[in-house]
Structures are given as C-alpha cells and as structure tokens.
XYZ file of N, CA, C and O in Angstrom:
808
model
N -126.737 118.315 32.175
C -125.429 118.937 32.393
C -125.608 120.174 33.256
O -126.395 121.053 32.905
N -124.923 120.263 34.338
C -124.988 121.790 35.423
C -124.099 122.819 34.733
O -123.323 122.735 33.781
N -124.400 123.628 35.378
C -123.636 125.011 34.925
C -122.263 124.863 34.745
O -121.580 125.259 33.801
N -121.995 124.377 35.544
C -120.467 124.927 35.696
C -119.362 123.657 34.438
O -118.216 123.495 34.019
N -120.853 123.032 34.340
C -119.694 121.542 33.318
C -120.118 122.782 31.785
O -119.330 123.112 30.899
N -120.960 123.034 31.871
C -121.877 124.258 30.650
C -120.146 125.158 30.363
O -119.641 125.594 29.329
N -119.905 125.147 31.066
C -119.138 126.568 31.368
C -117.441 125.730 30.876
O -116.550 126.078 30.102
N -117.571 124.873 31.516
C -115.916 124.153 31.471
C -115.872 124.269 29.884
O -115.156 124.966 29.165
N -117.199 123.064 29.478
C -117.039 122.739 28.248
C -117.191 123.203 27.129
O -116.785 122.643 26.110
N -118.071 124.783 27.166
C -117.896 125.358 26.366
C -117.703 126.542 26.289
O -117.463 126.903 25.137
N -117.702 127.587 27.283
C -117.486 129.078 27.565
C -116.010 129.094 27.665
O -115.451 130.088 27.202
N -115.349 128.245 28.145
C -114.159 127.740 28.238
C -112.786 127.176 27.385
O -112.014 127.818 26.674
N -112.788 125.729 27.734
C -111.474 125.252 26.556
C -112.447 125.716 24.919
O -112.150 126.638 24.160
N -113.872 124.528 24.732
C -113.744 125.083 23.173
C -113.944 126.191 22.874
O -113.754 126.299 21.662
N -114.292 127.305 23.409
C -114.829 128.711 23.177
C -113.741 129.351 22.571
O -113.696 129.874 21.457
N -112.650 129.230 23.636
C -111.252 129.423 23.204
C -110.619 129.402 21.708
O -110.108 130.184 20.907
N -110.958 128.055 21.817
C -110.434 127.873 19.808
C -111.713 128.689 19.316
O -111.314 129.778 18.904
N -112.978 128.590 19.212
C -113.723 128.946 18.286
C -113.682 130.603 18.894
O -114.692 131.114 18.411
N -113.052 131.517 19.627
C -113.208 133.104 19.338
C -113.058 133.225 18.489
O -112.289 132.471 17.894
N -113.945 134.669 17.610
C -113.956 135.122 16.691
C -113.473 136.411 16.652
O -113.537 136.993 15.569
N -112.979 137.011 17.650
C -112.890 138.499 18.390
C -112.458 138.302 20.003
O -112.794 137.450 20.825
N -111.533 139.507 20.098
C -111.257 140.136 21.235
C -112.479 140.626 21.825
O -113.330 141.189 21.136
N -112.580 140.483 22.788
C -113.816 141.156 24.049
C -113.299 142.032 23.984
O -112.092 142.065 23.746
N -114.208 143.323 24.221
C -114.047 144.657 24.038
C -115.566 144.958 25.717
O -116.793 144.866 25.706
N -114.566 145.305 26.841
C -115.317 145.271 27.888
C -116.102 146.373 27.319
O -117.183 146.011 27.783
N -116.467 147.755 26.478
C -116.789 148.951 26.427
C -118.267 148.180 26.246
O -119.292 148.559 26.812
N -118.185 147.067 25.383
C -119.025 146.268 25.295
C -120.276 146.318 25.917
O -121.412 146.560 25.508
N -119.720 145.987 27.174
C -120.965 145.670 28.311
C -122.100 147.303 28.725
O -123.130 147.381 29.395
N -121.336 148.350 27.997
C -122.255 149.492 28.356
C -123.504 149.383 27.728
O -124.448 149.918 28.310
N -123.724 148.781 26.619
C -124.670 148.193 25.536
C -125.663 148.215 26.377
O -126.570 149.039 26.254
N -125.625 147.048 27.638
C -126.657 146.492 28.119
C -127.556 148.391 28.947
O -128.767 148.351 29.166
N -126.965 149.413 29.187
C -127.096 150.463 29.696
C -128.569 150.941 29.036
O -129.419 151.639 29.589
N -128.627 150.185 27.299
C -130.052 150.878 27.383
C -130.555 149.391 26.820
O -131.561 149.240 26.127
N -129.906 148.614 27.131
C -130.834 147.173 26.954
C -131.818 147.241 27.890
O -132.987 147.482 27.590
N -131.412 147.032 29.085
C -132.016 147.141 30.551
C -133.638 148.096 30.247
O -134.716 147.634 30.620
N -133.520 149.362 29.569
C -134.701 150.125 29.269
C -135.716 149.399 28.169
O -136.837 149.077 28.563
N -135.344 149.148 26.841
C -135.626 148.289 26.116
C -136.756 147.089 26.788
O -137.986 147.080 26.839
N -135.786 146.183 27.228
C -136.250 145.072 27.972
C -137.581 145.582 28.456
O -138.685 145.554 27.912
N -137.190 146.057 29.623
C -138.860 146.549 30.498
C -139.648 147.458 29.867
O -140.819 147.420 30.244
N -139.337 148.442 28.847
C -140.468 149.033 28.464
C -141.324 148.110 27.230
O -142.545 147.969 27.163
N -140.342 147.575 26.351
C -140.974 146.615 25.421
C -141.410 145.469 25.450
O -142.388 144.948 24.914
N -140.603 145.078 26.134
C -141.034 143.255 26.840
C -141.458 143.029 27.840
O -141.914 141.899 28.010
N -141.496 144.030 28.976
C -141.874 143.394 30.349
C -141.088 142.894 31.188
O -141.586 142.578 32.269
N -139.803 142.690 31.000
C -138.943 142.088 31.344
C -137.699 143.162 32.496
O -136.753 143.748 31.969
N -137.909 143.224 33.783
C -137.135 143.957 34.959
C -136.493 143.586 35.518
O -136.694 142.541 36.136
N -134.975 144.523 35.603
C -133.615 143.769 36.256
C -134.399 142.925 37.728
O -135.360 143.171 38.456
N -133.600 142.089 37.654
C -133.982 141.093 39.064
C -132.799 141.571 40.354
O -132.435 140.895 41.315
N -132.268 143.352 39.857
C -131.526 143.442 41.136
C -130.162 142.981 41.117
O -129.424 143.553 41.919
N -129.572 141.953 40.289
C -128.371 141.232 40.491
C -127.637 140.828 38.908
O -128.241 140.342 37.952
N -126.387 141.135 38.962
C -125.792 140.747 37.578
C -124.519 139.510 38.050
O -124.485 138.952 39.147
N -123.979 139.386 37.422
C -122.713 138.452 37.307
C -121.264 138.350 36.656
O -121.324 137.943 35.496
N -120.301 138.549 36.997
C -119.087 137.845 36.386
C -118.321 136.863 36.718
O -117.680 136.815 37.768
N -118.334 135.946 35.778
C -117.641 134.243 36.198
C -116.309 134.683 35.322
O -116.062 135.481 34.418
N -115.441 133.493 36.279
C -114.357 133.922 35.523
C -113.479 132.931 36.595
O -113.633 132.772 37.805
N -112.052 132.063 35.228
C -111.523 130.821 36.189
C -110.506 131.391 36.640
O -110.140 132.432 36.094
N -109.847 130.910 37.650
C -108.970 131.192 38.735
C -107.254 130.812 38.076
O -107.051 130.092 37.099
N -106.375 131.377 38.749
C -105.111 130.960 38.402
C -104.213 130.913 39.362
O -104.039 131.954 39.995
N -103.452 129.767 39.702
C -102.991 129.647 41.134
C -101.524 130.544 40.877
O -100.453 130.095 40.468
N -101.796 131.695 41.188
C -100.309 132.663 41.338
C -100.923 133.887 42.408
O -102.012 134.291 42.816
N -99.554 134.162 42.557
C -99.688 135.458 43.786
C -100.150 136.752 42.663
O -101.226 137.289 42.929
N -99.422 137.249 41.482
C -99.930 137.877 40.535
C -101.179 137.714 40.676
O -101.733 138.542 41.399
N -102.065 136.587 40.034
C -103.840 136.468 40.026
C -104.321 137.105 41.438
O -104.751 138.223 41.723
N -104.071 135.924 42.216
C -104.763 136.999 43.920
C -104.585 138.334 44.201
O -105.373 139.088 44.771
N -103.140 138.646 43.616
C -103.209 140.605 43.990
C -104.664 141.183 42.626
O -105.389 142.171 42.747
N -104.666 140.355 41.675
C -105.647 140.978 40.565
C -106.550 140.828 41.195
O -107.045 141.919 41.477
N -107.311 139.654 41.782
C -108.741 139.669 42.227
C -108.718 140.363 43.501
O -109.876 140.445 43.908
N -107.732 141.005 44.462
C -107.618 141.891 45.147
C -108.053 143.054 44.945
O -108.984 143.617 45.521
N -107.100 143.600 43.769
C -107.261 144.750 43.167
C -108.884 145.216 42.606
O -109.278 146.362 42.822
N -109.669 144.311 41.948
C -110.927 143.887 41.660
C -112.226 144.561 42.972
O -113.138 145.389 42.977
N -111.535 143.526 44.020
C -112.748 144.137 45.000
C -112.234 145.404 45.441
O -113.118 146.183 45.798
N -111.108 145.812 45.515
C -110.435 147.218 46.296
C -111.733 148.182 45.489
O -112.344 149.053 46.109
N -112.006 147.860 44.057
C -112.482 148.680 43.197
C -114.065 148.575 44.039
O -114.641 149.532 44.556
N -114.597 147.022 44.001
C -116.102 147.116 43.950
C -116.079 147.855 45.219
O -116.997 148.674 45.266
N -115.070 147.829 46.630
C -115.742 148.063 47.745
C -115.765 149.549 47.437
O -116.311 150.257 48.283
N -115.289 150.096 46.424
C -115.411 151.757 46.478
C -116.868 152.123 45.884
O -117.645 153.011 46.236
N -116.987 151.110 44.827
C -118.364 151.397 44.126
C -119.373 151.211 45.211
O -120.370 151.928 45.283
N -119.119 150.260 46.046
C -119.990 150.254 47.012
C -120.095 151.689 48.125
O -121.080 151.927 48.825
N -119.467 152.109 48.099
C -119.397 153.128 49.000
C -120.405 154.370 48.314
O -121.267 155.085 48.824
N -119.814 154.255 46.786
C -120.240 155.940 46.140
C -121.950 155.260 45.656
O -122.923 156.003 45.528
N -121.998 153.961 45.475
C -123.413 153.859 44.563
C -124.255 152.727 45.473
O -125.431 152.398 45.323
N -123.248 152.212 46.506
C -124.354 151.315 47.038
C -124.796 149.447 46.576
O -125.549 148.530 46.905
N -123.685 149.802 45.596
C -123.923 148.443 44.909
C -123.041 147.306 45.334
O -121.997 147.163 44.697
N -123.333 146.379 46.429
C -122.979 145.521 46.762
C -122.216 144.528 46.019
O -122.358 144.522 44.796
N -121.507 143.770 46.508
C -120.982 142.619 45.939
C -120.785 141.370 46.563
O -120.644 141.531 47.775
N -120.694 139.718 46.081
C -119.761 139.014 46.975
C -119.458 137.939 45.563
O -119.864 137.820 44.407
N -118.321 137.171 46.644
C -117.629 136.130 45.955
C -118.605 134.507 46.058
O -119.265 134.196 47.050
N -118.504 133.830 45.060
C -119.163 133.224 45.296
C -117.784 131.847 44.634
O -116.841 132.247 43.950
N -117.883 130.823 44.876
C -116.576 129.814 44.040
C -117.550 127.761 44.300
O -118.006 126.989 45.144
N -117.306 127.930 42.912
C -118.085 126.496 43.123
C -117.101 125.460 42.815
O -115.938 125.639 42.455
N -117.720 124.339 43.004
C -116.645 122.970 42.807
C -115.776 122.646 41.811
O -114.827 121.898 42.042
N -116.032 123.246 40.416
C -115.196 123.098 39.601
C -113.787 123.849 39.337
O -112.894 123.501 38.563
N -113.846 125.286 40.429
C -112.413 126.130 39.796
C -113.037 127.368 39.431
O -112.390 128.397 39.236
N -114.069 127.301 39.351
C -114.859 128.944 38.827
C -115.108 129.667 39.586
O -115.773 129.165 40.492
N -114.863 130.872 39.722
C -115.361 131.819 40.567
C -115.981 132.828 39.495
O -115.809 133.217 38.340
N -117.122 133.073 41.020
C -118.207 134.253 40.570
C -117.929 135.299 41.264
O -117.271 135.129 42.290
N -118.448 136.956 40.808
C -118.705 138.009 41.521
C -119.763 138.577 40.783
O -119.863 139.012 39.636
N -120.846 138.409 42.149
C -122.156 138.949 42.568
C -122.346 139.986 42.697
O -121.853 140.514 43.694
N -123.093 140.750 41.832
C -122.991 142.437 42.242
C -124.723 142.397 42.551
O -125.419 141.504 42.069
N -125.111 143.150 43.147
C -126.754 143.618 43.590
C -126.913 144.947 43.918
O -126.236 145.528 44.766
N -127.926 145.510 43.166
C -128.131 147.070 42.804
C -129.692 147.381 42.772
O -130.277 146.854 41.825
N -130.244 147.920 43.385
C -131.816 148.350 42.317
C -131.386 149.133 40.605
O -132.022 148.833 39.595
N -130.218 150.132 40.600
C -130.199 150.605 39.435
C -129.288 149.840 38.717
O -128.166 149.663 39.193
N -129.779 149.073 37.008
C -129.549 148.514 36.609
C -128.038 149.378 36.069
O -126.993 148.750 36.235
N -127.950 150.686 35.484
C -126.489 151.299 35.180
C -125.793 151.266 35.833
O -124.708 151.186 35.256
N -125.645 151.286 37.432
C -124.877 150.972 38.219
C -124.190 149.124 38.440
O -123.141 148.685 38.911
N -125.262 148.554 37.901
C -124.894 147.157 37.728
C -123.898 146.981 36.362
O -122.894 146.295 36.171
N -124.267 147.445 35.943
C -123.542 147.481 34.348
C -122.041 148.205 34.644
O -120.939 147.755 34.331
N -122.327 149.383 35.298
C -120.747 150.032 35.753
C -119.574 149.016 36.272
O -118.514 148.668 35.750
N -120.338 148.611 37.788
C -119.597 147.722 38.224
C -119.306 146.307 37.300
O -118.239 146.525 36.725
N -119.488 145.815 37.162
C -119.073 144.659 36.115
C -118.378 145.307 34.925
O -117.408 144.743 34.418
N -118.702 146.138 34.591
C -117.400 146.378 33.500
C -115.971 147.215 34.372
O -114.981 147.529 33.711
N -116.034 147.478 35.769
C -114.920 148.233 36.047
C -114.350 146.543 36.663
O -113.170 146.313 36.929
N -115.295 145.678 36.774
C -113.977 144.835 37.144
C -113.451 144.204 36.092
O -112.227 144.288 35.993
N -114.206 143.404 35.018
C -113.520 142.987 33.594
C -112.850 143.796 33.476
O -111.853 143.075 33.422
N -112.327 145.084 33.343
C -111.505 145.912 32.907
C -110.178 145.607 33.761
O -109.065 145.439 33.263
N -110.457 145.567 35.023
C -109.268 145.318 35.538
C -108.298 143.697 35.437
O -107.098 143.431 35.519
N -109.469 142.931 35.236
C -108.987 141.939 35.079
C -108.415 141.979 33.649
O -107.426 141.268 33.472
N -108.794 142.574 32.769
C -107.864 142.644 31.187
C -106.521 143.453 31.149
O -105.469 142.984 30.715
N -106.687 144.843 31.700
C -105.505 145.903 31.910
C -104.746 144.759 32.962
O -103.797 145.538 33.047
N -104.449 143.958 33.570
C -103.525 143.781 34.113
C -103.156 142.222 33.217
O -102.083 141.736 33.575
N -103.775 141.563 32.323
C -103.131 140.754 31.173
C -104.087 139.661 31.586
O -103.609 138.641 31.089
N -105.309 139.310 32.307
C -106.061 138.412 32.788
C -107.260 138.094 32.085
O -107.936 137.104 32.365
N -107.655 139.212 30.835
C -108.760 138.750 29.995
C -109.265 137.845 29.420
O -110.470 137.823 29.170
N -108.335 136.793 29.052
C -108.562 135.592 28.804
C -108.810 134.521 29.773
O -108.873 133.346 29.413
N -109.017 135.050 31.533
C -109.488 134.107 32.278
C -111.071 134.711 32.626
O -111.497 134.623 33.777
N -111.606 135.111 31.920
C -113.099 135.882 31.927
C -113.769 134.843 31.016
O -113.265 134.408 29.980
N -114.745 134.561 31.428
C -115.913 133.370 31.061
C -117.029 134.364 30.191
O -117.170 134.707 29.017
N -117.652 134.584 31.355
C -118.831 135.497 30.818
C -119.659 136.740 31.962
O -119.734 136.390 33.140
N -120.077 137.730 31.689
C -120.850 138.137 31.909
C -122.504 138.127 31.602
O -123.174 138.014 30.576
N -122.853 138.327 33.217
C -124.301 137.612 33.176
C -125.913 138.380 33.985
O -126.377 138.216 35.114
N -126.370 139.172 32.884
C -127.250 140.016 33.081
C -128.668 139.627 33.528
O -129.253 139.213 32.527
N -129.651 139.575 34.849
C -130.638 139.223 34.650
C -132.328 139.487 34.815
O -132.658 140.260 35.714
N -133.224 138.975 34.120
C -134.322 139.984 34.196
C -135.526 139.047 34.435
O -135.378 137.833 34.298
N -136.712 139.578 34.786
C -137.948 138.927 35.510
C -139.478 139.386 34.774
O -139.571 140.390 34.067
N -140.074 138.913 34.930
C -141.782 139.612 34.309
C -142.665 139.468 35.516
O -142.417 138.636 36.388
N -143.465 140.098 35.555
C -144.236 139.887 36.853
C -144.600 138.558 36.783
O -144.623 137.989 37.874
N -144.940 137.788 35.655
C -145.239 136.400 35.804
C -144.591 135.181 36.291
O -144.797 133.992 36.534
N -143.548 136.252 36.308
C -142.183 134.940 36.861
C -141.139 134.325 35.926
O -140.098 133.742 36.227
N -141.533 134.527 35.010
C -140.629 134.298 34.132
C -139.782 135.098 33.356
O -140.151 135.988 32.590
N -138.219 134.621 33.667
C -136.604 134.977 33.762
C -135.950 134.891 32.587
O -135.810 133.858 31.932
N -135.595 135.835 32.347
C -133.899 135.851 30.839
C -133.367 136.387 31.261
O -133.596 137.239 32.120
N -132.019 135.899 30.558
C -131.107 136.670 31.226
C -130.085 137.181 29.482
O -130.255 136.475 28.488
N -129.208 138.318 29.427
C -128.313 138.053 28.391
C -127.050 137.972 28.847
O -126.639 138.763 29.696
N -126.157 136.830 28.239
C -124.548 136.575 28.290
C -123.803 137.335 27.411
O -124.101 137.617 26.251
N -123.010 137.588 27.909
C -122.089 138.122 27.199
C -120.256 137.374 27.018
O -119.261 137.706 27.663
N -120.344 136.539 26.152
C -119.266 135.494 26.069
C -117.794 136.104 26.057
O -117.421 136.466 24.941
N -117.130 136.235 26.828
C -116.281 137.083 26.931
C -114.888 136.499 25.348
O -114.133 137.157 24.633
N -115.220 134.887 25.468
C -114.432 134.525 24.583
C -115.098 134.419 23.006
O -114.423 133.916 22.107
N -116.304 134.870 22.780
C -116.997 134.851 21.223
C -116.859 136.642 21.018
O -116.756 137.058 19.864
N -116.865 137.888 22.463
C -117.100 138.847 22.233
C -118.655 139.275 21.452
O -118.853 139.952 20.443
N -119.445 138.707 22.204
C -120.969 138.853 21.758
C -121.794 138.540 22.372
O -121.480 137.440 22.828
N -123.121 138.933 22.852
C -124.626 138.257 23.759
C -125.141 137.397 23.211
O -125.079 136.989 22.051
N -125.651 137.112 24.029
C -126.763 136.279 23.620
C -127.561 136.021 24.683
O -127.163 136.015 25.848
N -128.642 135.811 24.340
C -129.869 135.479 25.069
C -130.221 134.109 25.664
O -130.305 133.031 25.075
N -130.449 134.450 27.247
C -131.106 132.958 27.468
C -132.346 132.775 28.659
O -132.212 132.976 29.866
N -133.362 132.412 28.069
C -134.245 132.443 28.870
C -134.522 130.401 29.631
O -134.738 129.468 28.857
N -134.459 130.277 30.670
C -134.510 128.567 31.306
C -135.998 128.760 31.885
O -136.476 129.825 32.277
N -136.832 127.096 31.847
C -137.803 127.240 32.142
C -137.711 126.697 33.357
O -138.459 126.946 34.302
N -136.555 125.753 33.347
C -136.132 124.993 34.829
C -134.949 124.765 34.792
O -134.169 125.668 34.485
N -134.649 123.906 34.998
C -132.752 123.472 35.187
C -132.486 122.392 34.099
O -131.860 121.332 34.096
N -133.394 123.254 32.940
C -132.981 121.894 31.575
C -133.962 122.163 30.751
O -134.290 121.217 30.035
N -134.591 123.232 30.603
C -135.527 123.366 29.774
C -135.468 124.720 29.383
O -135.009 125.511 30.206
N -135.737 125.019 28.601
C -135.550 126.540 27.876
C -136.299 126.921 26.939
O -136.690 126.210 26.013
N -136.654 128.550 27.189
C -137.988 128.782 26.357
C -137.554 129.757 25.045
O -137.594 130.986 25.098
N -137.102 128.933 23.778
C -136.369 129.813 23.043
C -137.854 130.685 22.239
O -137.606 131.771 21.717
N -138.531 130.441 22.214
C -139.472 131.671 21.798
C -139.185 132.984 22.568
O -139.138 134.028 21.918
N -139.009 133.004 23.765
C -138.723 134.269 24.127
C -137.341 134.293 23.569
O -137.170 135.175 22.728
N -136.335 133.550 23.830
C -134.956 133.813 23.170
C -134.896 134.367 22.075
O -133.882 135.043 21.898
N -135.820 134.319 21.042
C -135.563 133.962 19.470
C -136.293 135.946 19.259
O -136.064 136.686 18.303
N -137.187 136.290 20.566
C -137.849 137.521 20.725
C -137.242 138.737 20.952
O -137.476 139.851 20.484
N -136.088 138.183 22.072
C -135.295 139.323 22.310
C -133.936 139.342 21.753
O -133.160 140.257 22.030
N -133.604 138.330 20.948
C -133.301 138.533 19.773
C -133.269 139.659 18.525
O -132.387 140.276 17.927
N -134.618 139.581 18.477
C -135.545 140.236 17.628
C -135.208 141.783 17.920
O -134.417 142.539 17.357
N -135.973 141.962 18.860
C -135.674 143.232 19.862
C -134.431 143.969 19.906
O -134.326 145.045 19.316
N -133.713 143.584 20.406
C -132.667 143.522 21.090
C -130.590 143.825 20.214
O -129.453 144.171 20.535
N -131.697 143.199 18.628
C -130.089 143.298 17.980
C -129.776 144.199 16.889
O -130.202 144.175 15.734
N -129.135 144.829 17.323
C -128.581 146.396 17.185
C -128.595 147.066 17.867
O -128.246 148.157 17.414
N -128.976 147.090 19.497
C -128.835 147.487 20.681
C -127.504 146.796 20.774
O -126.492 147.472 20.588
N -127.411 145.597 21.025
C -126.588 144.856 21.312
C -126.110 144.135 20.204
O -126.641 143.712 19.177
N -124.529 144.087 20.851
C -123.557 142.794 19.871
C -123.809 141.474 19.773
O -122.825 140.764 19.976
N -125.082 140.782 19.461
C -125.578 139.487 19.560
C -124.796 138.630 18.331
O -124.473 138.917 17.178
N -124.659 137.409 19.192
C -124.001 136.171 18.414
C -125.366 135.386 17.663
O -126.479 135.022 18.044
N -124.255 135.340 15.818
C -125.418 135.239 14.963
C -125.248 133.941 15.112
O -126.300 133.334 14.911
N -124.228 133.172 15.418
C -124.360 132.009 15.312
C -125.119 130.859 16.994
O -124.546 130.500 18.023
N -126.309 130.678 16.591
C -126.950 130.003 17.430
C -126.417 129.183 18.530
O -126.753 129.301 19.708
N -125.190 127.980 17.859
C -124.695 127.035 18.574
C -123.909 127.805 20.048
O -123.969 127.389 21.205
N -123.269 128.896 19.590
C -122.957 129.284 20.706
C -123.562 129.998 21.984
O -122.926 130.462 22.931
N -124.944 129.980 21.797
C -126.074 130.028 22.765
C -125.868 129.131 23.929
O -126.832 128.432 24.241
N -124.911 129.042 24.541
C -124.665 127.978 25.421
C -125.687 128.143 26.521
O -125.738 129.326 26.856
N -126.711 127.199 27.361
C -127.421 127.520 28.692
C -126.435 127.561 29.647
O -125.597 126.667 29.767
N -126.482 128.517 30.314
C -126.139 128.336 31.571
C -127.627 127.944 33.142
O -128.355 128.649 33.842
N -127.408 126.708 33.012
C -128.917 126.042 34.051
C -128.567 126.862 35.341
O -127.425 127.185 35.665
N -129.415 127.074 35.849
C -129.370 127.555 37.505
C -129.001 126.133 37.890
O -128.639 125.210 37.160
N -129.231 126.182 39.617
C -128.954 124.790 39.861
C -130.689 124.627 40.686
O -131.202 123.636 41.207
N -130.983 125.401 40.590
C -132.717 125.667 40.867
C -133.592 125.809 40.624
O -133.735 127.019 40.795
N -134.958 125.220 40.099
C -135.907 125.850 39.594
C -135.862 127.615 39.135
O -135.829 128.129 38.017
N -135.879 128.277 40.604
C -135.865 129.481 41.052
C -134.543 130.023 40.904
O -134.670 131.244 40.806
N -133.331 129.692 40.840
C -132.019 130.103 40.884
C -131.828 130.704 39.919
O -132.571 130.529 38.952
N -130.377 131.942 39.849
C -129.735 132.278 39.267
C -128.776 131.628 38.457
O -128.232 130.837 39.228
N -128.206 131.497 37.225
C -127.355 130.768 36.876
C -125.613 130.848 37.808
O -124.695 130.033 37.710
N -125.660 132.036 38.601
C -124.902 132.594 39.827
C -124.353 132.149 40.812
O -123.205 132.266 41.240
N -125.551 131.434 41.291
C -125.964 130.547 42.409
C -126.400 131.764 43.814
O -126.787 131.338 44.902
C-alpha cells in the first residue's frame, strides 16, 4: 500500500470516526525539544525538512486559506530563511515542504500554518504533520503527528514496506512525556516513502 492510499484510508475517513481529541496545534512545539532529545540521546539529526499534508477542498474560501498559508511561509522565509514548496500527488492530497538547517524554525513554520488553516474553520482538512530525522548510518524516523487522533507517534521505514519497530518501540521509550504519543499502537499508521531513500513527502 503507498502513502497516499496509507493516508486516504486511515489518517483520513477512519481516523475521523476513531478521534479521540481535538488537535491542539500548540502541540507541535513539543517537537522544539524533541529535536534535542533525539540527537543528543539517540543519534538521530533533523534531515533539514519537515511536512504538512493536508486534503484539498474545491471552494474559493479553501484557495484564499491556502493563499493566506503561504502569504505567511513567504514571510517566514524572509525573517528565518526557511523555505517552502507545494507539493500535490494523485490522490487529492497536498503537501507543504518546509526546509531549514534549524530544526525550531521548522517546527515554527508548520505550526504557523496549521494554525491558520484551523483559525479560519479548516482543521479538520489537516492529515498530519511530519517530522524527520537521520543517523550517520543512514538510518531514518520520523514522528507524526495525527492531526485527527491529536497525538505522535513514531515511525521509523526500512524501505517502502518494511519497518524497524525496535527503533519505534525506542523512541517511544525516550520520547514519551516529551511528547503527546498515541498509546494505542494500531494507530501507528506507516506512511512508506515512495523510495528506498525518500521522504514520506515525496
């Protein structure tokens, strides 16, 4: 199964029924000393790039929102440098790509756009946010943040279908009480890159 069916079928319609909680974007500041955590304890260093997916809605309302959205990133870009782009794949999903060396600045931007997309009544078209990290060995986790469970979770892929939950089950470990992690496993959904090497992003 690819990402984006990952995403239809469960970040999506069933996620929906099974929320347990309102997303609370303040949320995502969490990751502000995850990011430290990670690399000093685990080894584990932003890879530079975060994520927000999130489905589309065919109205002039939605387009002035995702307007309003970049009006914001191109400013962040100006004061911090932190890039962005759009990315939209075959199913209806759109992504925004943020890329930073400083991981708080990655974290800023992604929560100033969820925010906008909620303050204007659009929170419920937010999928997930998608944090990610590297070891010198090459090997990648990333944590989600389910916008519709309101909780992380961890996911480390070994390829485009394989997954190494020992590290999952680690930063876990690590990681919870830093963060709002989902106790319930099943909703560990993978999101596969579509690449060995890929981002779940694209």
């Amino acid at each position: 199964m690819g990402i984006l069916d990952t995403l239809r079928s469960v970040l999506g319609v069933r996620a929906e029924t099974d929320a347990v909680s309102d997303a609370d974007p303040e949320d995502l500041f969490g990751m502000s000393t995850a990011y430290v955590t990670m690399e000093a304890d685990l080894g584990f260093a932003s890879v530079g790039e975060a994520a927000l997916c999130f489905s589309s809605v065919d109205s002039t309302d939605f387009a002035e929102t995702v307007d309003a959205v970049e009006t914001i990133l191109d400013a962040g870009e100006e004061e911090t440098g932190t890039t962005f782009r759009r990315h939209a794949d075959d199913y209806g999903y759109q992504w925004v790509v943020l890329g930073d060396d400083d991981p708080e600045d990655l974290v800023t931007s992604v929560h100033f756009a969820a925010d906008e997309f909620i303050e204007r009544g659009y929170g419920s078209r937010l999928l997930a946010a998608v944090f990610g990290f590297e070891r010198d060995s090459g090997e990648r986790a990333y944590w989600i943040y389910s916008f519709r469970r309101g909780a992380y979770y961890p996911f480390a892929p070994k390829s485009t279908d394989e997954r190494d939950n020992k590290i999952e089950f680690k930063l876990e470990s690590m990681l919870d009480g830093e963060l709002g992690v989902e106790t319930e496993k099943e909703y560990w959904y993978p999101l596969w890159p579509d690449t060995p090497n890929g981002h779940p992003w694209g």
